[in-house]
Amino acid sequence: MPEMPEIQALAERVAEFAGGRTITAYAPLQFSSLKTYDPSPEALVGRTLQGTGRRGKYLILGLGELRLLVHLSQGGRIDLEQPPKVTKPKGAVARFVFGDRAVFVKEFGTDRKAGWWVLRADDPGPLEKLGPEPDSPEIAALVLEGTDSRRIHTILRDQRTVAGIGRGYSDDILHRAQLSPFASLASLSKDDREALLAATAEVLAEALEAERGREGGLPAKLGDHFTVHNRYGTPCPRCAGDLRRISYESHEVTYCPACQTGGKVLADRRLSRLVR
């Protein structure tokens, strides 16, 4: 899933691509992807893109009194088309035409969870439920002083607690901080908390710098600059030991036993189910 660095860099490219241009047409290509009905999506036509931004994993297009939100979920991607196409390939979600160019939203896989919202500028819509951004004072206070008993990996991925981080950067952050994905925030020492806060800032900043090197929209395959996420079975970049994976809360976590769990190999629920 595209996370904060991917969406931030994408917002900057969309601004360069279509900023100051007027929406001349739109095509809703997947009925269930439009999550609002008032204002009508027809109200987008004739609106000028005055700015772009991001909140959590949402791409925001500012259109004066309206704004357009796009959430790509797990398999959503964006193409920047010039000239605009008129095709409707498999997984097409929506196309927003700005004269001689278009922002085309598509989705891989079968989940069909990507969505878009047409909102009045003062309507937070789905953004209202998001927690603070990772670099906010609120998150610094949570990490350094919080008593949350949940596992750190869970906290980092919970959009109501921290907006913008998913499983990919959670794996990399905990590897950088040398913390177990099963450790609870409440159990961390002062040094561990400071390491977690520093790792969060460093990993996201490095990822954003890498994402700013992309051109166009978002390609099908992301995560080429992950340090450990989805790299299980390969050598740990810090100690050269084998990276491991575990099945946890309906997804996989990659970690290094030597660097993060004191050499302990965490129980893998996938294997536990097979043994039964």
PDB file of C-alpha atoms in Angstrom:
ATOM      1  CA  MET A   1       0.000   0.000   0.000  1.00  0.00           C
ATOM      2  CA  PRO A   2       1.276   3.493  -0.768  1.00  0.00           C
ATOM      3  CA  GLU A   3       2.184   5.143   2.536  1.00  0.00           C
ATOM      4  CA  MET A   4       3.066   8.669   3.611  1.00  0.00           C
ATOM      5  CA  PRO A   5       6.287   9.091   1.575  1.00  0.00           C
ATOM      6  CA  GLU A   6       4.698   7.746  -1.629  1.00  0.00           C
ATOM      7  CA  ILE A   7       1.591   9.928  -1.309  1.00  0.00           C
ATOM      8  CA  GLN A   8       3.514  13.081  -0.354  1.00  0.00           C
ATOM      9  CA  ALA A   9       5.850  12.797  -3.327  1.00  0.00           C
ATOM     10  CA  LEU A  10       2.907  11.932  -5.577  1.00  0.00           C
ATOM     11  CA  ALA A  11       1.038  15.064  -4.428  1.00  0.00           C
ATOM     12  CA  GLU A  12       4.051  17.142  -5.408  1.00  0.00           C
ATOM     13  CA  ARG A  13       4.205  15.553  -8.871  1.00  0.00           C
ATOM     14  CA  VAL A  14       0.464  16.033  -9.422  1.00  0.00           C
ATOM     15  CA  ALA A  15       0.857  19.715  -8.520  1.00  0.00           C
ATOM     16  CA  GLU A  16       3.609  20.084 -11.100  1.00  0.00           C
ATOM     17  CA  PHE A  17       1.629  18.110 -13.675  1.00  0.00           C
ATOM     18  CA  ALA A  18      -1.816  19.712 -13.339  1.00  0.00           C
ATOM     19  CA  GLY A  19      -1.507  22.681 -10.990  1.00  0.00           C
ATOM     20  CA  GLY A  20      -3.345  25.782 -12.232  1.00  0.00           C
ATOM     21  CA  ARG A  21      -5.287  23.734 -14.780  1.00  0.00           C
ATOM     22  CA  THR A  22      -9.047  23.322 -14.913  1.00  0.00           C
ATOM     23  CA  ILE A  23     -10.948  20.038 -14.737  1.00  0.00           C
ATOM     24  CA  THR A  24     -12.696  19.736 -18.093  1.00  0.00           C
ATOM     25  CA  ALA A  25     -14.196  16.283 -17.602  1.00  0.00           C
ATOM     26  CA  TYR A  26     -14.276  13.357 -15.226  1.00  0.00           C
ATOM     27  CA  ALA A  27     -15.145   9.696 -15.699  1.00  0.00           C
ATOM     28  CA  PRO A  28     -16.220   7.518 -12.747  1.00  0.00           C
ATOM     29  CA  LEU A  29     -15.108   4.102 -13.967  1.00  0.00           C
ATOM     30  CA  GLN A  30     -15.966   2.027 -10.902  1.00  0.00           C
ATOM     31  CA  PHE A  31     -19.303   2.700  -9.237  1.00  0.00           C
ATOM     32  CA  SER A  32     -18.385   1.685  -5.691  1.00  0.00           C
ATOM     33  CA  SER A  33     -15.237   3.827  -5.559  1.00  0.00           C
ATOM     34  CA  LEU A  34     -17.102   7.163  -5.209  1.00  0.00           C
ATOM     35  CA  LYS A  35     -17.817   7.572  -1.498  1.00  0.00           C
ATOM     36  CA  THR A  36     -19.860  10.793  -1.553  1.00  0.00           C
ATOM     37  CA  TYR A  37     -22.921  12.139  -3.364  1.00  0.00           C
ATOM     38  CA  ASP A  38     -23.146  15.747  -2.169  1.00  0.00           C
ATOM     39  CA  PRO A  39     -21.526  17.795  -3.604  1.00  0.00           C
ATOM     40  CA  SER A  40     -22.157  16.066  -6.885  1.00  0.00           C
ATOM     41  CA  PRO A  41     -19.005  14.985  -8.747  1.00  0.00           C
ATOM     42  CA  GLU A  42     -20.280  17.046 -11.682  1.00  0.00           C
ATOM     43  CA  ALA A  43     -19.355  20.092  -9.590  1.00  0.00           C
ATOM     44  CA  LEU A  44     -15.686  19.274 -10.207  1.00  0.00           C
ATOM     45  CA  VAL A  45     -15.934  20.328 -13.844  1.00  0.00           C
ATOM     46  CA  GLY A  46     -14.749  23.889 -14.308  1.00  0.00           C
ATOM     47  CA  ARG A  47     -12.781  23.893 -11.050  1.00  0.00           C
ATOM     48  CA  THR A  48      -9.094  24.829 -11.113  1.00  0.00           C
ATOM     49  CA  LEU A  49      -6.477  22.817  -9.255  1.00  0.00           C
ATOM     50  CA  GLN A  50      -5.151  25.396  -6.799  1.00  0.00           C
ATOM     51  CA  GLY A  51      -2.972  23.088  -4.758  1.00  0.00           C
ATOM     52  CA  THR A  52      -2.306  19.522  -3.710  1.00  0.00           C
ATOM     53  CA  GLY A  53      -1.520  17.952  -0.393  1.00  0.00           C
ATOM     54  CA  ARG A  54      -1.668  14.873   1.750  1.00  0.00           C
ATOM     55  CA  ARG A  55      -3.167  13.809   5.066  1.00  0.00           C
ATOM     56  CA  GLY A  56      -2.209  10.355   6.248  1.00  0.00           C
ATOM     57  CA  LYS A  57      -2.453   8.155   3.154  1.00  0.00           C
ATOM     58  CA  TYR A  58      -4.992  10.417   1.414  1.00  0.00           C
ATOM     59  CA  LEU A  59      -4.074  12.464  -1.654  1.00  0.00           C
ATOM     60  CA  ILE A  60      -5.821  15.864  -1.547  1.00  0.00           C
ATOM     61  CA  LEU A  61      -6.535  18.038  -4.582  1.00  0.00           C
ATOM     62  CA  GLY A  62      -7.593  21.562  -3.646  1.00  0.00           C
ATOM     63  CA  LEU A  63     -10.197  22.990  -6.018  1.00  0.00           C
ATOM     64  CA  GLY A  64     -11.261  26.244  -4.393  1.00  0.00           C
ATOM     65  CA  GLU A  65     -14.519  25.679  -2.542  1.00  0.00           C
ATOM     66  CA  LEU A  66     -14.222  21.943  -3.138  1.00  0.00           C
ATOM     67  CA  ARG A  67     -11.536  19.361  -2.679  1.00  0.00           C
ATOM     68  CA  LEU A  68     -11.043  15.910  -4.094  1.00  0.00           C
ATOM     69  CA  LEU A  69      -9.680  13.154  -1.866  1.00  0.00           C
ATOM     70  CA  VAL A  70      -8.226   9.908  -3.194  1.00  0.00           C
ATOM     71  CA  HIS A  71      -7.277   6.882  -1.097  1.00  0.00           C
ATOM     72  CA  LEU A  72      -5.450   4.125  -2.961  1.00  0.00           C
ATOM     73  CA  SER A  73      -5.777   1.417  -0.313  1.00  0.00           C
ATOM     74  CA  GLN A  74      -3.651  -1.696  -0.951  1.00  0.00           C
ATOM     75  CA  GLY A  75      -3.690  -2.012  -4.741  1.00  0.00           C
ATOM     76  CA  GLY A  76      -4.511   1.487  -5.961  1.00  0.00           C
ATOM     77  CA  ARG A  77      -2.134   3.336  -8.263  1.00  0.00           C
ATOM     78  CA  ILE A  78      -2.151   6.539 -10.333  1.00  0.00           C
ATOM     79  CA  ASP A  79      -1.085   7.274 -13.897  1.00  0.00           C
ATOM     80  CA  LEU A  80      -0.443  10.792 -15.154  1.00  0.00           C
ATOM     81  CA  GLU A  81      -1.656  10.726 -18.745  1.00  0.00           C
ATOM     82  CA  GLN A  82      -0.657  13.176 -21.448  1.00  0.00           C
ATOM     83  CA  PRO A  83      -2.671  13.188 -23.602  1.00  0.00           C
ATOM     84  CA  PRO A  84      -5.660  11.739 -21.714  1.00  0.00           C
ATOM     85  CA  LYS A  85      -6.742   8.237 -22.653  1.00  0.00           C
ATOM     86  CA  VAL A  86     -10.335   7.140 -23.094  1.00  0.00           C
ATOM     87  CA  THR A  87      -9.830   3.451 -22.372  1.00  0.00           C
ATOM     88  CA  LYS A  88     -11.260   1.620 -19.382  1.00  0.00           C
ATOM     89  CA  PRO A  89      -8.740  -1.087 -18.507  1.00  0.00           C
ATOM     90  CA  LYS A  90      -9.364  -3.723 -15.863  1.00  0.00           C
ATOM     91  CA  GLY A  91      -9.299  -2.166 -12.422  1.00  0.00           C
ATOM     92  CA  ALA A  92     -10.049   1.360 -13.648  1.00  0.00           C
ATOM     93  CA  VAL A  93     -11.372   3.563 -10.830  1.00  0.00           C
ATOM     94  CA  ALA A  94     -11.698   7.140 -12.162  1.00  0.00           C
ATOM     95  CA  ARG A  95     -10.158   9.601 -14.601  1.00  0.00           C
ATOM     96  CA  PHE A  96      -9.963  13.351 -13.994  1.00  0.00           C
ATOM     97  CA  VAL A  97      -9.200  15.316 -17.145  1.00  0.00           C
ATOM     98  CA  PHE A  98      -7.364  18.635 -17.064  1.00  0.00           C
ATOM     99  CA  GLY A  99      -7.549  19.658 -20.725  1.00  0.00           C
ATOM    100  CA  ASP A 100      -4.665  17.951 -22.500  1.00  0.00           C
ATOM    101  CA  ARG A 101      -3.763  15.706 -19.553  1.00  0.00           C
ATOM    102  CA  ALA A 102      -5.427  13.511 -16.950  1.00  0.00           C
ATOM    103  CA  VAL A 103      -4.988  11.940 -13.528  1.00  0.00           C
ATOM    104  CA  PHE A 104      -6.064   8.322 -13.868  1.00  0.00           C
ATOM    105  CA  VAL A 105      -6.784   6.192 -10.778  1.00  0.00           C
ATOM    106  CA  LYS A 106      -6.641   2.407 -11.143  1.00  0.00           C
ATOM    107  CA  GLU A 107      -6.503  -0.600  -8.845  1.00  0.00           C
ATOM    108  CA  PHE A 108      -4.746  -3.941  -9.036  1.00  0.00           C
ATOM    109  CA  GLY A 109      -6.163  -7.089  -7.457  1.00  0.00           C
ATOM    110  CA  THR A 110      -9.774  -7.885  -6.598  1.00  0.00           C
ATOM    111  CA  ASP A 111     -10.358  -6.073  -3.281  1.00  0.00           C
ATOM    112  CA  ARG A 112     -11.752  -2.885  -4.863  1.00  0.00           C
ATOM    113  CA  LYS A 113     -11.080  -0.699  -1.837  1.00  0.00           C
ATOM    114  CA  ALA A 114      -9.607   2.374  -3.519  1.00  0.00           C
ATOM    115  CA  GLY A 115     -11.940   5.345  -3.238  1.00  0.00           C
ATOM    116  CA  TRP A 116     -12.472   9.036  -3.881  1.00  0.00           C
ATOM    117  CA  TRP A 117     -14.486  11.755  -2.172  1.00  0.00           C
ATOM    118  CA  VAL A 118     -15.808  15.118  -3.371  1.00  0.00           C
ATOM    119  CA  LEU A 119     -15.991  17.390  -0.333  1.00  0.00           C
ATOM    120  CA  ARG A 120     -16.584  21.005   0.515  1.00  0.00           C
ATOM    121  CA  ALA A 121     -13.362  22.674   1.575  1.00  0.00           C
ATOM    122  CA  ASP A 122     -14.449  22.829   5.237  1.00  0.00           C
ATOM    123  CA  ASP A 123     -15.658  19.198   5.368  1.00  0.00           C
ATOM    124  CA  PRO A 124     -13.005  16.853   6.802  1.00  0.00           C
ATOM    125  CA  GLY A 125     -14.793  13.748   5.534  1.00  0.00           C
ATOM    126  CA  PRO A 126     -12.740  10.612   6.300  1.00  0.00           C
ATOM    127  CA  LEU A 127      -9.802  12.742   7.474  1.00  0.00           C
ATOM    128  CA  GLU A 128     -11.672  13.444  10.708  1.00  0.00           C
ATOM    129  CA  LYS A 129     -10.894   9.959  12.012  1.00  0.00           C
ATOM    130  CA  LEU A 130      -7.147  10.180  11.421  1.00  0.00           C
ATOM    131  CA  GLY A 131      -4.599  10.521  14.183  1.00  0.00           C
ATOM    132  CA  PRO A 132      -1.713  13.021  14.184  1.00  0.00           C
ATOM    133  CA  GLU A 133       1.059  12.909  11.596  1.00  0.00           C
ATOM    134  CA  PRO A 134       4.264  10.992  12.480  1.00  0.00           C
ATOM    135  CA  ASP A 135       6.324  14.184  12.850  1.00  0.00           C
ATOM    136  CA  SER A 136       3.834  15.947  15.126  1.00  0.00           C
ATOM    137  CA  PRO A 137       4.421  16.942  18.773  1.00  0.00           C
ATOM    138  CA  GLU A 138       1.512  14.671  19.727  1.00  0.00           C
ATOM    139  CA  ILE A 139       3.282  11.592  18.381  1.00  0.00           C
ATOM    140  CA  ALA A 140       6.554  12.620  20.016  1.00  0.00           C
ATOM    141  CA  ALA A 141       4.723  12.823  23.337  1.00  0.00           C
ATOM    142  CA  LEU A 142       3.034   9.471  22.738  1.00  0.00           C
ATOM    143  CA  VAL A 143       6.318   7.722  21.967  1.00  0.00           C
ATOM    144  CA  LEU A 144       8.346   9.336  24.751  1.00  0.00           C
ATOM    145  CA  GLU A 145       5.739   9.353  27.510  1.00  0.00           C
ATOM    146  CA  GLY A 146       2.837   7.119  26.456  1.00  0.00           C
ATOM    147  CA  THR A 147       1.619   4.081  28.383  1.00  0.00           C
ATOM    148  CA  ASP A 148      -0.200   2.373  25.510  1.00  0.00           C
ATOM    149  CA  SER A 149       0.045  -1.371  26.099  1.00  0.00           C
ATOM    150  CA  ARG A 150      -0.425  -2.347  22.458  1.00  0.00           C
ATOM    151  CA  ARG A 151       2.423  -3.702  20.374  1.00  0.00           C
ATOM    152  CA  ILE A 152       4.481  -1.015  18.677  1.00  0.00           C
ATOM    153  CA  HIS A 153       3.872  -2.476  15.218  1.00  0.00           C
ATOM    154  CA  THR A 154       0.125  -2.217  15.821  1.00  0.00           C
ATOM    155  CA  ILE A 155       0.375   1.378  17.059  1.00  0.00           C
ATOM    156  CA  LEU A 156       2.417   2.512  14.060  1.00  0.00           C
ATOM    157  CA  ARG A 157      -0.125   1.044  11.616  1.00  0.00           C
ATOM    158  CA  ASP A 158      -3.246   2.302  13.386  1.00  0.00           C
ATOM    159  CA  GLN A 159      -4.359   5.314  11.338  1.00  0.00           C
ATOM    160  CA  ARG A 160      -6.439   6.572  14.259  1.00  0.00           C
ATOM    161  CA  THR A 161      -3.242   6.787  16.316  1.00  0.00           C
ATOM    162  CA  VAL A 162      -0.563   7.692  13.739  1.00  0.00           C
ATOM    163  CA  ALA A 163      -1.635   8.763  10.249  1.00  0.00           C
ATOM    164  CA  GLY A 164       0.387   7.735   7.224  1.00  0.00           C
ATOM    165  CA  ILE A 165       2.430   4.683   8.217  1.00  0.00           C
ATOM    166  CA  GLY A 166       1.643   1.152   7.051  1.00  0.00           C
ATOM    167  CA  ARG A 167       3.226  -2.257   7.411  1.00  0.00           C
ATOM    168  CA  GLY A 168       6.156  -1.528   5.099  1.00  0.00           C
ATOM    169  CA  TYR A 169       7.630   1.401   6.987  1.00  0.00           C
ATOM    170  CA  SER A 170       6.606  -0.113  10.339  1.00  0.00           C
ATOM    171  CA  ASP A 171       8.913  -3.062   9.604  1.00  0.00           C
ATOM    172  CA  ASP A 172      11.743  -0.750   8.568  1.00  0.00           C
ATOM    173  CA  ILE A 173      11.292   1.614  11.532  1.00  0.00           C
ATOM    174  CA  LEU A 174      11.417  -1.190  14.090  1.00  0.00           C
ATOM    175  CA  HIS A 175      14.443  -2.723  12.394  1.00  0.00           C
ATOM    176  CA  ARG A 176      16.213   0.665  12.450  1.00  0.00           C
ATOM    177  CA  ALA A 177      15.339   1.093  16.140  1.00  0.00           C
ATOM    178  CA  GLN A 178      16.319  -2.537  16.879  1.00  0.00           C
ATOM    179  CA  LEU A 179      12.994  -3.246  18.550  1.00  0.00           C
ATOM    180  CA  SER A 180      10.830  -6.351  18.439  1.00  0.00           C
ATOM    181  CA  PRO A 181       7.546  -5.973  16.527  1.00  0.00           C
ATOM    182  CA  PHE A 182       5.903  -7.721  19.491  1.00  0.00           C
ATOM    183  CA  ALA A 183       7.214  -5.248  22.096  1.00  0.00           C
ATOM    184  CA  SER A 184       4.607  -3.003  23.708  1.00  0.00           C
ATOM    185  CA  LEU A 185       5.087   0.733  23.895  1.00  0.00           C
ATOM    186  CA  ALA A 186       4.524   0.692  27.640  1.00  0.00           C
ATOM    187  CA  SER A 187       7.422  -1.748  28.122  1.00  0.00           C
ATOM    188  CA  LEU A 188      10.060   0.387  26.375  1.00  0.00           C
ATOM    189  CA  SER A 189      12.921   2.031  28.191  1.00  0.00           C
ATOM    190  CA  LYS A 190      13.752   5.717  27.751  1.00  0.00           C
ATOM    191  CA  ASP A 191      16.549   4.821  25.316  1.00  0.00           C
ATOM    192  CA  ASP A 192      14.242   2.540  23.334  1.00  0.00           C
ATOM    193  CA  ARG A 193      11.620   5.279  23.065  1.00  0.00           C
ATOM    194  CA  GLU A 194      14.168   7.794  21.821  1.00  0.00           C
ATOM    195  CA  ALA A 195      15.460   5.239  19.311  1.00  0.00           C
ATOM    196  CA  LEU A 196      11.914   4.603  18.066  1.00  0.00           C
ATOM    197  CA  LEU A 197      11.199   8.303  17.614  1.00  0.00           C
ATOM    198  CA  ALA A 198      14.504   8.881  15.797  1.00  0.00           C
ATOM    199  CA  ALA A 199      14.026   5.810  13.577  1.00  0.00           C
ATOM    200  CA  THR A 200      10.539   6.952  12.581  1.00  0.00           C
ATOM    201  CA  ALA A 201      11.824  10.348  11.455  1.00  0.00           C
ATOM    202  CA  GLU A 202      14.871   8.917   9.678  1.00  0.00           C
ATOM    203  CA  VAL A 203      13.114   6.119   7.797  1.00  0.00           C
ATOM    204  CA  LEU A 204      10.283   8.339   6.567  1.00  0.00           C
ATOM    205  CA  ALA A 205      12.652  11.153   5.551  1.00  0.00           C
ATOM    206  CA  GLU A 206      14.879   8.774   3.593  1.00  0.00           C
ATOM    207  CA  ALA A 207      11.851   7.191   1.926  1.00  0.00           C
ATOM    208  CA  LEU A 208      10.451  10.579   0.926  1.00  0.00           C
ATOM    209  CA  GLU A 209      13.774  11.555  -0.610  1.00  0.00           C
ATOM    210  CA  ALA A 210      13.776   8.308  -2.609  1.00  0.00           C
ATOM    211  CA  GLU A 211      10.162   8.781  -3.716  1.00  0.00           C
ATOM    212  CA  ARG A 212      10.908  12.293  -4.929  1.00  0.00           C
ATOM    213  CA  GLY A 213      13.193  10.685  -7.477  1.00  0.00           C
ATOM    214  CA  ARG A 214      10.261   9.072  -9.254  1.00  0.00           C
ATOM    215  CA  GLU A 215       8.621  10.489 -12.358  1.00  0.00           C
ATOM    216  CA  GLY A 216       4.963  10.294 -13.333  1.00  0.00           C
ATOM    217  CA  GLY A 217       2.367   8.618 -11.152  1.00  0.00           C
ATOM    218  CA  LEU A 218       2.759   5.532  -8.987  1.00  0.00           C
ATOM    219  CA  PRO A 219       3.987   2.305 -10.607  1.00  0.00           C
ATOM    220  CA  ALA A 220       2.515  -1.129  -9.985  1.00  0.00           C
ATOM    221  CA  LYS A 221       5.420  -2.231  -7.818  1.00  0.00           C
ATOM    222  CA  LEU A 222       6.427  -0.110  -4.846  1.00  0.00           C
ATOM    223  CA  GLY A 223       8.778  -0.665  -1.943  1.00  0.00           C
ATOM    224  CA  ASP A 224      11.982  -0.940  -3.951  1.00  0.00           C
ATOM    225  CA  HIS A 225      13.787   1.040  -1.239  1.00  0.00           C
ATOM    226  CA  PHE A 226      12.494  -0.896   1.790  1.00  0.00           C
ATOM    227  CA  THR A 227      15.289  -2.053   4.078  1.00  0.00           C
ATOM    228  CA  VAL A 228      13.693  -5.238   5.432  1.00  0.00           C
ATOM    229  CA  HIS A 229       9.985  -5.268   4.566  1.00  0.00           C
ATOM    230  CA  ASN A 230       9.179  -8.212   2.266  1.00  0.00           C
ATOM    231  CA  ARG A 231      12.875  -9.165   2.184  1.00  0.00           C
ATOM    232  CA  TYR A 232      12.601 -12.228   4.435  1.00  0.00           C
ATOM    233  CA  GLY A 233      15.091 -14.970   3.601  1.00  0.00           C
ATOM    234  CA  THR A 234      17.753 -12.450   2.612  1.00  0.00           C
ATOM    235  CA  PRO A 235      20.672 -11.246   4.771  1.00  0.00           C
ATOM    236  CA  CYS A 236      19.975  -8.524   7.309  1.00  0.00           C
ATOM    237  CA  PRO A 237      21.682  -5.330   6.085  1.00  0.00           C
ATOM    238  CA  ARG A 238      23.004  -4.689   9.607  1.00  0.00           C
ATOM    239  CA  CYS A 239      24.225  -8.103  10.856  1.00  0.00           C
ATOM    240  CA  ALA A 240      23.992 -10.332   7.752  1.00  0.00           C
ATOM    241  CA  GLY A 241      21.816 -12.852   9.586  1.00  0.00           C
ATOM    242  CA  ASP A 242      18.685 -14.214   7.894  1.00  0.00           C
ATOM    243  CA  LEU A 243      15.627 -11.981   7.982  1.00  0.00           C
ATOM    244  CA  ARG A 244      12.515 -13.821   9.183  1.00  0.00           C
ATOM    245  CA  ARG A 245       8.798 -13.275   8.784  1.00  0.00           C
ATOM    246  CA  ILE A 246       5.749 -13.932  10.923  1.00  0.00           C
ATOM    247  CA  SER A 247       2.046 -13.848  10.214  1.00  0.00           C
ATOM    248  CA  TYR A 248       0.462 -11.285  12.495  1.00  0.00           C
ATOM    249  CA  GLU A 249      -2.985  -9.651  12.459  1.00  0.00           C
ATOM    250  CA  SER A 250      -3.779 -10.796   8.897  1.00  0.00           C
ATOM    251  CA  HIS A 251      -0.466  -9.683   7.418  1.00  0.00           C
ATOM    252  CA  GLU A 252       3.213 -10.522   7.436  1.00  0.00           C
ATOM    253  CA  VAL A 253       5.945  -8.820   9.449  1.00  0.00           C
ATOM    254  CA  THR A 254       9.621  -8.995   8.497  1.00  0.00           C
ATOM    255  CA  TYR A 255      12.236  -8.745  11.246  1.00  0.00           C
ATOM    256  CA  CYS A 256      15.781  -9.754  12.190  1.00  0.00           C
ATOM    257  CA  PRO A 257      16.045 -12.069  15.231  1.00  0.00           C
ATOM    258  CA  ALA A 258      19.660 -11.069  15.937  1.00  0.00           C
ATOM    259  CA  CYS A 259      18.997  -7.304  15.773  1.00  0.00           C
ATOM    260  CA  GLN A 260      15.492  -7.073  17.188  1.00  0.00           C
ATOM    261  CA  THR A 261      14.560  -9.988  19.438  1.00  0.00           C
ATOM    262  CA  GLY A 262      17.804 -11.005  21.110  1.00  0.00           C
ATOM    263  CA  GLY A 263      18.183 -13.985  18.786  1.00  0.00           C
ATOM    264  CA  LYS A 264      14.698 -15.332  19.516  1.00  0.00           C
ATOM    265  CA  VAL A 265      12.694 -16.538  16.518  1.00  0.00           C
ATOM    266  CA  LEU A 266       9.115 -15.404  17.009  1.00  0.00           C
ATOM    267  CA  ALA A 267       6.311 -17.955  16.686  1.00  0.00           C
ATOM    268  CA  ASP A 268       4.794 -17.881  13.212  1.00  0.00           C
ATOM    269  CA  ARG A 269       1.026 -18.312  13.258  1.00  0.00           C
ATOM    270  CA  ARG A 270       1.059 -19.579   9.689  1.00  0.00           C
ATOM    271  CA  LEU A 271       3.169 -22.544  10.791  1.00  0.00           C
ATOM    272  CA  SER A 272       1.058 -23.004  13.932  1.00  0.00           C
ATOM    273  CA  ARG A 273      -2.064 -23.401  11.815  1.00  0.00           C
ATOM    274  CA  LEU A 274      -0.313 -25.942   9.606  1.00  0.00           C
ATOM    275  CA  VAL A 275       0.826 -27.984  12.605  1.00  0.00           C
ATOM    276  CA  ARG A 276      -2.716 -28.228  13.903  1.00  0.00           C
TER     277      ARG A 276
END
